[in-house]
PDB file of C-alpha atoms in Angstrom:
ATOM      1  CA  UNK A1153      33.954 -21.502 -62.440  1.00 94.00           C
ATOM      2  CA  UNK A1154      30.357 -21.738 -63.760  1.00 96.00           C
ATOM      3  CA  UNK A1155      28.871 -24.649 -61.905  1.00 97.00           C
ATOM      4  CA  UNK A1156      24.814 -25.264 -60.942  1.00 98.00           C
ATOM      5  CA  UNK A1157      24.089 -27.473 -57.827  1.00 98.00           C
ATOM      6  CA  UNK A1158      21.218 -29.333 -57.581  1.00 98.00           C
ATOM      7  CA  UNK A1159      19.077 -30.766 -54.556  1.00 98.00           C
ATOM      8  CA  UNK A1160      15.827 -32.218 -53.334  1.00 97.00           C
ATOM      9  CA  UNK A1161      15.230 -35.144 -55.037  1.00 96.00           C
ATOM     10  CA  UNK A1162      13.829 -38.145 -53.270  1.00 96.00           C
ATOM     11  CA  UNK A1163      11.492 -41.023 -53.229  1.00 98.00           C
ATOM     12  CA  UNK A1164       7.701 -40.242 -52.983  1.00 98.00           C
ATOM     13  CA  UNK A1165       4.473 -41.332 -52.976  1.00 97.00           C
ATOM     14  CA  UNK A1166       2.710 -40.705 -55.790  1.00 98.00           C
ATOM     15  CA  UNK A1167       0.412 -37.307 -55.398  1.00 97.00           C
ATOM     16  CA  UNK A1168       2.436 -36.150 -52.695  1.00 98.00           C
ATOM     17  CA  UNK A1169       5.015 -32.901 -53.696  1.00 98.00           C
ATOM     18  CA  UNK A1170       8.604 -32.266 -53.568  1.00 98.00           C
ATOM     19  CA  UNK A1171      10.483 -28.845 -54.195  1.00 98.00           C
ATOM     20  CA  UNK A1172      13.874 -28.996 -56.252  1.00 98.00           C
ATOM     21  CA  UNK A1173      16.396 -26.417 -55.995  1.00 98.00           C
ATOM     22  CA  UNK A1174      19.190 -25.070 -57.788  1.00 98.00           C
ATOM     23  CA  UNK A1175      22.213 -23.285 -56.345  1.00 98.00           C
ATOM     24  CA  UNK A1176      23.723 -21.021 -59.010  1.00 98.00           C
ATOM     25  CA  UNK A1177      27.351 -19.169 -59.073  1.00 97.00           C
ATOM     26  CA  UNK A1178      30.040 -18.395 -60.668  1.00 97.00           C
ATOM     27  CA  UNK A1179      28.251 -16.002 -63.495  1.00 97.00           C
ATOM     28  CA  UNK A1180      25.693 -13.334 -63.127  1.00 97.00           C
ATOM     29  CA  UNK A1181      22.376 -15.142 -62.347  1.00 97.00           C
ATOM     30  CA  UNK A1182      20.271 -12.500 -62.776  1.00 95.00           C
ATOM     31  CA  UNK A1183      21.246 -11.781 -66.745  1.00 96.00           C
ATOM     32  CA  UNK A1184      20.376 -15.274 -67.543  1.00 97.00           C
ATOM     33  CA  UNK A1185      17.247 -17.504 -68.271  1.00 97.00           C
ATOM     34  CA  UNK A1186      16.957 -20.911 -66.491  1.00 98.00           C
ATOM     35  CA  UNK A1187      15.695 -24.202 -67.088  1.00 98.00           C
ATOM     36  CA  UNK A1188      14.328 -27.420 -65.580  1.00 98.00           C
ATOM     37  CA  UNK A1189      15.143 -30.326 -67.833  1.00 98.00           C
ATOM     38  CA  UNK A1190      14.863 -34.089 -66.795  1.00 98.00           C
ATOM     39  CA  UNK A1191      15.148 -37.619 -68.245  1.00 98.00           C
ATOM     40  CA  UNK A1192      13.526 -41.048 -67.631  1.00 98.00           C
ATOM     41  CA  UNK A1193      16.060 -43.892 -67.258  1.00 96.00           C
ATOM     42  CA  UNK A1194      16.681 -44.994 -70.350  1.00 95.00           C
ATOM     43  CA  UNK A1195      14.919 -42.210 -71.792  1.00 96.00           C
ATOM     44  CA  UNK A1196      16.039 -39.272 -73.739  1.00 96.00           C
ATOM     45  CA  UNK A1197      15.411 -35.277 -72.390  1.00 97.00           C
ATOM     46  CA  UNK A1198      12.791 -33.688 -72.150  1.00 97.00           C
ATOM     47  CA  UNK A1199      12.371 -29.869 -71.158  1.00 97.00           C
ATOM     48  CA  UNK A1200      10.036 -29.093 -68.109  1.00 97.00           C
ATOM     49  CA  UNK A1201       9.653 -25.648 -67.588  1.00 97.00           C
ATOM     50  CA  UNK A1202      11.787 -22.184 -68.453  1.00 96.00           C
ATOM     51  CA  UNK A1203      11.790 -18.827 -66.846  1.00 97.00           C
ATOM     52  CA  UNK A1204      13.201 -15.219 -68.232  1.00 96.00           C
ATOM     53  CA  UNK A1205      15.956 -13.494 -65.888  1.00 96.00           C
ATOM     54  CA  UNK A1206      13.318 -11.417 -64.882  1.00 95.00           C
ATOM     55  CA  UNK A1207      10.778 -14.234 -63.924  1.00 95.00           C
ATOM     56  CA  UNK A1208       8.630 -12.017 -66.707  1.00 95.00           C
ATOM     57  CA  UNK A1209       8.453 -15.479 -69.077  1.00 93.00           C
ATOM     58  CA  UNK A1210       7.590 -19.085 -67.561  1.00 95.00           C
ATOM     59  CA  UNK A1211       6.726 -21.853 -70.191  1.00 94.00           C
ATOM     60  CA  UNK A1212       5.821 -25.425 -69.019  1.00 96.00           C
ATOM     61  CA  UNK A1213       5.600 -29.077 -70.718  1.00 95.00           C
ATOM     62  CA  UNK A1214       2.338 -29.883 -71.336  1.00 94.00           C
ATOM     63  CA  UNK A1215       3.098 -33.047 -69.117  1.00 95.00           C
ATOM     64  CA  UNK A1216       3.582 -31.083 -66.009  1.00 97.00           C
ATOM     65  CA  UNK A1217       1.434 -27.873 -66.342  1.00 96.00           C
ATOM     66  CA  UNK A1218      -1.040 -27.211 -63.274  1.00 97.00           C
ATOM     67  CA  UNK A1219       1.290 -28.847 -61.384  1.00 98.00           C
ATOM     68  CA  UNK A1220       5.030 -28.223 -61.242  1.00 98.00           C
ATOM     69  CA  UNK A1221       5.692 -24.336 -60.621  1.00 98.00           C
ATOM     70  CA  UNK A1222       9.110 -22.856 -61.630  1.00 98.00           C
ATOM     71  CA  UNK A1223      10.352 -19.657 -59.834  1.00 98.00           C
ATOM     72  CA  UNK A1224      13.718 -18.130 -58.785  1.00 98.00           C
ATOM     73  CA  UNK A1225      15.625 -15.753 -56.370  1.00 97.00           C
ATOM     74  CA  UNK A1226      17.938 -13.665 -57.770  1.00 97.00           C
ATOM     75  CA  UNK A1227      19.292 -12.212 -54.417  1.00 97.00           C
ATOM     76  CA  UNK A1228      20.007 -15.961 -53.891  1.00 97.00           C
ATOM     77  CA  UNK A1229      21.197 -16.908 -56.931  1.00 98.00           C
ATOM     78  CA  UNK A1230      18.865 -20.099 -56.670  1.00 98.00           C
ATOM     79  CA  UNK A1231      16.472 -21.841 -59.120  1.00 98.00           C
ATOM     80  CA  UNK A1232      13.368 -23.615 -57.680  1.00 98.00           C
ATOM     81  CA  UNK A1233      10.814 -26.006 -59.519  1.00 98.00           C
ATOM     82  CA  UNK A1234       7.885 -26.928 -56.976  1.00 98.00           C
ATOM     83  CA  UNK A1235       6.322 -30.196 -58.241  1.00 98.00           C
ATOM     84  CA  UNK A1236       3.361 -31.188 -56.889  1.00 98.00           C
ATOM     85  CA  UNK A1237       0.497 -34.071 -57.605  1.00 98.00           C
ATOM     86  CA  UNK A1238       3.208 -36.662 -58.468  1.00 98.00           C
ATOM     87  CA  UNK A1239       2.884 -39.440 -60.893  1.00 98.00           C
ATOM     88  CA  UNK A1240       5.219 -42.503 -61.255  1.00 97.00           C
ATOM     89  CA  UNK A1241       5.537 -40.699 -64.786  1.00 97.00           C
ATOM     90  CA  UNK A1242       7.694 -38.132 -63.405  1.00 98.00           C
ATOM     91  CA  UNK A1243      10.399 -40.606 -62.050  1.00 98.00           C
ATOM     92  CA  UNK A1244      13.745 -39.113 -63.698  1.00 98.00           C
ATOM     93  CA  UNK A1245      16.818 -37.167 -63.356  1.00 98.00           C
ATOM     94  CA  UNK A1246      16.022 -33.577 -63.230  1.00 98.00           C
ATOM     95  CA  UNK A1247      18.766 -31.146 -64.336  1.00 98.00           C
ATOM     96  CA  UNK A1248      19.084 -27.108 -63.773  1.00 98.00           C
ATOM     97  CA  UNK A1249      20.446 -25.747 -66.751  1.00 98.00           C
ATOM     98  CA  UNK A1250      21.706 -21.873 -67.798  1.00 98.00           C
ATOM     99  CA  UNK A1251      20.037 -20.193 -70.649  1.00 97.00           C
ATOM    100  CA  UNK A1252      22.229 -18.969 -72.927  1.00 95.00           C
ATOM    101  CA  UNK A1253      20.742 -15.488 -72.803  1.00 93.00           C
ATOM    102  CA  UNK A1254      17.990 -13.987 -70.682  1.00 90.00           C
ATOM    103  CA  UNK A1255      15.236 -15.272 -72.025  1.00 88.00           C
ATOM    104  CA  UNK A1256      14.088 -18.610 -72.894  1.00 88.00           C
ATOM    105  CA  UNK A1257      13.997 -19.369 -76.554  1.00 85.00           C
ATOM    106  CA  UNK A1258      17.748 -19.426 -76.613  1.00 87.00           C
ATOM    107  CA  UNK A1259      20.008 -22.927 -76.358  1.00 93.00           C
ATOM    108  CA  UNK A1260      21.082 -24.356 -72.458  1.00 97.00           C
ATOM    109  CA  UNK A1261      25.203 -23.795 -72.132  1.00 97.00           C
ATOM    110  CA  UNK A1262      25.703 -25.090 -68.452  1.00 97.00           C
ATOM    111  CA  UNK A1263      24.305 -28.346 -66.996  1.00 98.00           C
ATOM    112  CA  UNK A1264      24.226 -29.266 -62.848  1.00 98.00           C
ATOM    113  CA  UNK A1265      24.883 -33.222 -62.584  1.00 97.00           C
ATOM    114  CA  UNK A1266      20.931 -33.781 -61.923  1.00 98.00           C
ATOM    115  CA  UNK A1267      19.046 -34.281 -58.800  1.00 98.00           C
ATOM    116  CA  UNK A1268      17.077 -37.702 -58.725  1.00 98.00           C
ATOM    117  CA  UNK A1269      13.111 -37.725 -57.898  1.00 98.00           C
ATOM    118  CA  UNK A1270      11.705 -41.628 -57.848  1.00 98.00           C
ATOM    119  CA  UNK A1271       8.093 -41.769 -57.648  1.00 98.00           C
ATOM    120  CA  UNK A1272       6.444 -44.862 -56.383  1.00 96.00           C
ATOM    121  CA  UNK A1273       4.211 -46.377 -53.825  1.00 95.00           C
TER     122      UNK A1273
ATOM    123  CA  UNK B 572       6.238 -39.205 -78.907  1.00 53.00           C
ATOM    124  CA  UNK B 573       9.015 -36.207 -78.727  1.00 61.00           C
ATOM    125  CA  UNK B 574       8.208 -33.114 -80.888  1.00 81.00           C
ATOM    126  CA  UNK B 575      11.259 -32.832 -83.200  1.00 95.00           C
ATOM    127  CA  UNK B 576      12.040 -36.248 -85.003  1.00 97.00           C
ATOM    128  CA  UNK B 577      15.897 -37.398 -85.010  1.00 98.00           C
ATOM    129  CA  UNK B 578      17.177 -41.005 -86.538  1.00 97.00           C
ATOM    130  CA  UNK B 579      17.691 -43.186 -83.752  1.00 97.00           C
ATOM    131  CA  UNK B 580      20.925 -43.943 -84.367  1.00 97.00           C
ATOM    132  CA  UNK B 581      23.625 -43.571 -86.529  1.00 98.00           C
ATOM    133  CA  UNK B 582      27.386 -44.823 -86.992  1.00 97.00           C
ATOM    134  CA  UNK B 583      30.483 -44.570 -88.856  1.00 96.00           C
ATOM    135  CA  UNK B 584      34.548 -45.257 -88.843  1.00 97.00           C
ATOM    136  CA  UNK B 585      36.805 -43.255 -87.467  1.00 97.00           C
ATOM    137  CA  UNK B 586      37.877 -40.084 -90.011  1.00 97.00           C
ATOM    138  CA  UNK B 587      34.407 -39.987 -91.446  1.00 97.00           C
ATOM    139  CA  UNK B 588      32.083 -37.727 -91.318  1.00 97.00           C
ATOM    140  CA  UNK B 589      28.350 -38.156 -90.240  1.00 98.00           C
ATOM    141  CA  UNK B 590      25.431 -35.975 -89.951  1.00 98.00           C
ATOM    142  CA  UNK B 591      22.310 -36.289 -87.915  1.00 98.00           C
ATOM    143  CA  UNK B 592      18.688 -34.872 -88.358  1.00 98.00           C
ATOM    144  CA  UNK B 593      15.954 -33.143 -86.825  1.00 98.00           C
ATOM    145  CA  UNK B 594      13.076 -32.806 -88.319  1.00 98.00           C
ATOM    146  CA  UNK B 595      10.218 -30.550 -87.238  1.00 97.00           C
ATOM    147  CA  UNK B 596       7.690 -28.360 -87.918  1.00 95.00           C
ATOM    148  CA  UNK B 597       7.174 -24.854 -89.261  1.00 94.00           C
ATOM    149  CA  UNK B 598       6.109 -23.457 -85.668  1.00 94.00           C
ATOM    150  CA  UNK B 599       9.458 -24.923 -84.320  1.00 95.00           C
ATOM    151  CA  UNK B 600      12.620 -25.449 -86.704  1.00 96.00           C
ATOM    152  CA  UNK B 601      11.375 -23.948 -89.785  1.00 96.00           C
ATOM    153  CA  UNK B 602      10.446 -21.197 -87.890  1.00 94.00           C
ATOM    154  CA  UNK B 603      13.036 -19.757 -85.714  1.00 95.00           C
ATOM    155  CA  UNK B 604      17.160 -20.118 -85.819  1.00 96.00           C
ATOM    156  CA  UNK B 605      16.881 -21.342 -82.136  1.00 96.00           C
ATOM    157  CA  UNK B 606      18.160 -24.972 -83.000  1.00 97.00           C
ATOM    158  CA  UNK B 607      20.507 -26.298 -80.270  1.00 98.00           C
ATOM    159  CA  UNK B 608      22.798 -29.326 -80.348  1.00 98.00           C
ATOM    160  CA  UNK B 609      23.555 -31.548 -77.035  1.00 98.00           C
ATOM    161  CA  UNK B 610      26.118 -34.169 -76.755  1.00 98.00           C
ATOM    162  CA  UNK B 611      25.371 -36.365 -73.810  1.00 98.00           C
ATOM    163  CA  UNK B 612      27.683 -39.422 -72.829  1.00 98.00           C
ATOM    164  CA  UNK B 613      26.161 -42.513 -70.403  1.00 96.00           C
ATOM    165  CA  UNK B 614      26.391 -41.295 -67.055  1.00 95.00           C
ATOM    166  CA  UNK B 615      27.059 -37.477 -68.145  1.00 97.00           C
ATOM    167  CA  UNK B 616      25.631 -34.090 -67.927  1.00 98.00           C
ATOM    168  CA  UNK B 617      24.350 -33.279 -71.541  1.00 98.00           C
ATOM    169  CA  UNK B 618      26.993 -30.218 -73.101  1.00 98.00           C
ATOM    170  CA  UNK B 619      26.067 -27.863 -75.098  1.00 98.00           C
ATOM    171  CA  UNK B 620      27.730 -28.423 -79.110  1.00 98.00           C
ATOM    172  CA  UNK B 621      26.124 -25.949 -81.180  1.00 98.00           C
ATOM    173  CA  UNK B 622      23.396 -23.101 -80.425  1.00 97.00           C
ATOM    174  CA  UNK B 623      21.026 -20.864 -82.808  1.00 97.00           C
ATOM    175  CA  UNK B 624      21.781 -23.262 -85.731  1.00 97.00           C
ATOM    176  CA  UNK B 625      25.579 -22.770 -86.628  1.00 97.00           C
ATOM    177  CA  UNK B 626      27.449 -21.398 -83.676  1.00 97.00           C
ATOM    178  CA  UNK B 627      29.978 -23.240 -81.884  1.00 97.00           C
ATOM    179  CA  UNK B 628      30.360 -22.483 -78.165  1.00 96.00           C
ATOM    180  CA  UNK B 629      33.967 -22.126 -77.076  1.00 95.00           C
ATOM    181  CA  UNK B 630      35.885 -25.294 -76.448  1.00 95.00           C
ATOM    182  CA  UNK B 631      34.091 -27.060 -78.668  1.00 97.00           C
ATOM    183  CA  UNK B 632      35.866 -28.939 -81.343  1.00 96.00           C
ATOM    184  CA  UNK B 633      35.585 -27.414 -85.238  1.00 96.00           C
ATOM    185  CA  UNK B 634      34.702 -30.664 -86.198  1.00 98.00           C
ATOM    186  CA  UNK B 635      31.557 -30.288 -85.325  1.00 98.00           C
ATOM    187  CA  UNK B 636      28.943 -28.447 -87.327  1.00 98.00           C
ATOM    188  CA  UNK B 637      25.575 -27.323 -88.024  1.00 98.00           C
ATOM    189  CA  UNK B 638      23.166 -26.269 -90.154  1.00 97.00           C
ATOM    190  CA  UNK B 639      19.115 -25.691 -91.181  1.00 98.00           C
ATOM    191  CA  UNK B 640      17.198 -25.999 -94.396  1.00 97.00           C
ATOM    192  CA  UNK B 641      13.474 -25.622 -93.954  1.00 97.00           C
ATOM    193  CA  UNK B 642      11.817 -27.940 -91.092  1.00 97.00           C
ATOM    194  CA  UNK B 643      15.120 -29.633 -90.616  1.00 98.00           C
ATOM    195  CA  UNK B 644      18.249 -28.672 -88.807  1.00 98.00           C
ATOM    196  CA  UNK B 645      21.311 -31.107 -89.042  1.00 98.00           C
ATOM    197  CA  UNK B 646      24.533 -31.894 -87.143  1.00 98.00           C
ATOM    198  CA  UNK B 647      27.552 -33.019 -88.917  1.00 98.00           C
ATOM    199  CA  UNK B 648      30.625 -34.206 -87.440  1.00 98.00           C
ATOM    200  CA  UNK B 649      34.143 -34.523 -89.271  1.00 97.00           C
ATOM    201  CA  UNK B 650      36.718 -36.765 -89.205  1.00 97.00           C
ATOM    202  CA  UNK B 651      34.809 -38.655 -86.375  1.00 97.00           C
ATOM    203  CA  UNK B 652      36.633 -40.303 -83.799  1.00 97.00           C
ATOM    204  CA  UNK B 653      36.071 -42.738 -80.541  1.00 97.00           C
ATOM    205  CA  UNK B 654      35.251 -39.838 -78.102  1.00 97.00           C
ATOM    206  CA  UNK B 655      32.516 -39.247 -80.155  1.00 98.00           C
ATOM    207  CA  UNK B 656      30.439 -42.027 -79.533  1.00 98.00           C
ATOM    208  CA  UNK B 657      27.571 -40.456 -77.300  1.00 98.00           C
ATOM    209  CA  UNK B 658      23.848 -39.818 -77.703  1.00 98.00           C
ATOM    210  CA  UNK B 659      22.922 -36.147 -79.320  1.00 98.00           C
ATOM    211  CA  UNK B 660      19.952 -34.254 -79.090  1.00 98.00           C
ATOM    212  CA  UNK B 661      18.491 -31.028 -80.627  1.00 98.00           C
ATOM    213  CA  UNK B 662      16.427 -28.860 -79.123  1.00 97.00           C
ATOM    214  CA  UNK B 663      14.912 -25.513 -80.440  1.00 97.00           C
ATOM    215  CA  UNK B 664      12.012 -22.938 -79.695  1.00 95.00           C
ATOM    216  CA  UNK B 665       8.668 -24.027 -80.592  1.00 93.00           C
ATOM    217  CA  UNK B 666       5.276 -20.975 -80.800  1.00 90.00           C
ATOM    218  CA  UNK B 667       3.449 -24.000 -78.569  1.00 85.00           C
ATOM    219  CA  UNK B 668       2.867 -23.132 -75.329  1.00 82.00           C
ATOM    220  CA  UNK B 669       5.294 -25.360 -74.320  1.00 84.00           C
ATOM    221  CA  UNK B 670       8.283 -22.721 -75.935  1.00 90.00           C
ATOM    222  CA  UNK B 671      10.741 -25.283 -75.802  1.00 95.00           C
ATOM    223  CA  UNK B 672      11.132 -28.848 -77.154  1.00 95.00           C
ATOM    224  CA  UNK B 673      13.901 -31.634 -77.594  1.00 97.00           C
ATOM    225  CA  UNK B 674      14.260 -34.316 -79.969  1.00 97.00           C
ATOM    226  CA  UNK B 675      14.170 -37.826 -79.126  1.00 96.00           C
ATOM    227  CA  UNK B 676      18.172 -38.098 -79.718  1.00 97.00           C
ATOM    228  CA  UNK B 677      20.485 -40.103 -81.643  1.00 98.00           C
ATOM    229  CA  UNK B 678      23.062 -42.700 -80.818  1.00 98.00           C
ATOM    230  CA  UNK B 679      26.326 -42.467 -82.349  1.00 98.00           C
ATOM    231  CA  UNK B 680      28.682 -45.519 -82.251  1.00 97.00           C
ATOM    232  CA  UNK B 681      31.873 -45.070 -83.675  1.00 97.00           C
ATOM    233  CA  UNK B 682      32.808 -48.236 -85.510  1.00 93.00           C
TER     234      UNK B 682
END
């Protein structure tokens, strides 16, 4: 069974950093693109950052650029998305999702449940 | 402000059919067949409904459909029913720097 596990979410101050990871299996993680893709409550998605199977492609949201950092290990079969310089703006539910091919352009066909990251003094 | 523009919400009655836009630009929609379709129910995991414009993924439901024309990609659903009722998004590639962008998603109610 393909299934993605999130974890690290928390409550922070803002400015402070948190590192979210994703624990892949059940497919090959290493022919696939993955994604970071939260949501605000009562907000609708919003994509945060992409990389290629090969780390060779990263794109960002121009929201979090300069300060969230996506990166993987294949050997681990984990997803990572370092965030740091927090804002109160980046309260939401953070998903890991698959790429449907290896690099990024392509659609997102496997979802974790989300990992929650509350920002606030 | 998202970067692909859907209705906010749309309805109809069971059995009917209803379709849903997103609009974009040329450097996004019009300009690659990378439009995805995400069905997302409260308290769910978004799944994945359609991919590079037309394709179904397998498991999902014939009923649903898609299509482009220009800026504009579109999601149709037939012969609607109850479990529909959910919030959908599109998503595609966009030449930005950003290289991916949703839309601001659509609530269906089912009548």
């Amino acid at each position: 069974e393909v299934q993605l596990v999130e974890s690290g979410g928390d409550l922070v101050q803002p400015g402070r950093s948190l590192r979210l990871s994703c624990a892949a299996s059940g497919f090959n993680f290493d022919d696939y693109a993955m994604h970071w893709v939260r949501q605000a409550p009562g907000k609708g998605l919003e994509w945060v950052s992409g990389i290629s199977w090969n780390s060779g492609s990263i794109g960002y949201a121009d929201s979090v650029k300069g300060r969230f950092t996506i990166s993987r290990d294949n050997a681990k079969n984990s997803l990572y998305l370092q965030m740091n310089s927090l804002r109160a703006e980046d309260t939401a539910l953070y998903y890991c999702a698959k790429g449907l091919r290896g690099v990024i352009p392509y659609g997102m066909d496997v979802w974790g449940q989300g990992t929650t990251v509350t920002v606030s003094s | 402000q998202s970067a692909l523009t859907q209705p906010a919400s749309v309805s109809g009655s069971p059995g009917q059919s209803i379709t849903i836009s997103c609009t974009g630009t040329s450097s996004d929609v019009g300009g690659y067949n990378y439009v995805s379709w995400y069905q997302q129910h409260p308290g769910k995991a978004p799944k994945f409904m359609i991919y590079e414009v037309s394709n179904r993924p397998s498991g999902v439901s014939n009923r649903f459909s898609g299509s482009k024309s220009g800026n504009t990609a579109s999601l149709t659903i037939s012969g609607l029913q109850a479990e529909d009722e959910a919030d959908y998004y599109c998503s595609t590639h966009t030449s930005s720097s950003t290289l991916v962008v949703f839309g601001g998603g659509t609530k269906l109610t089912v009548l």
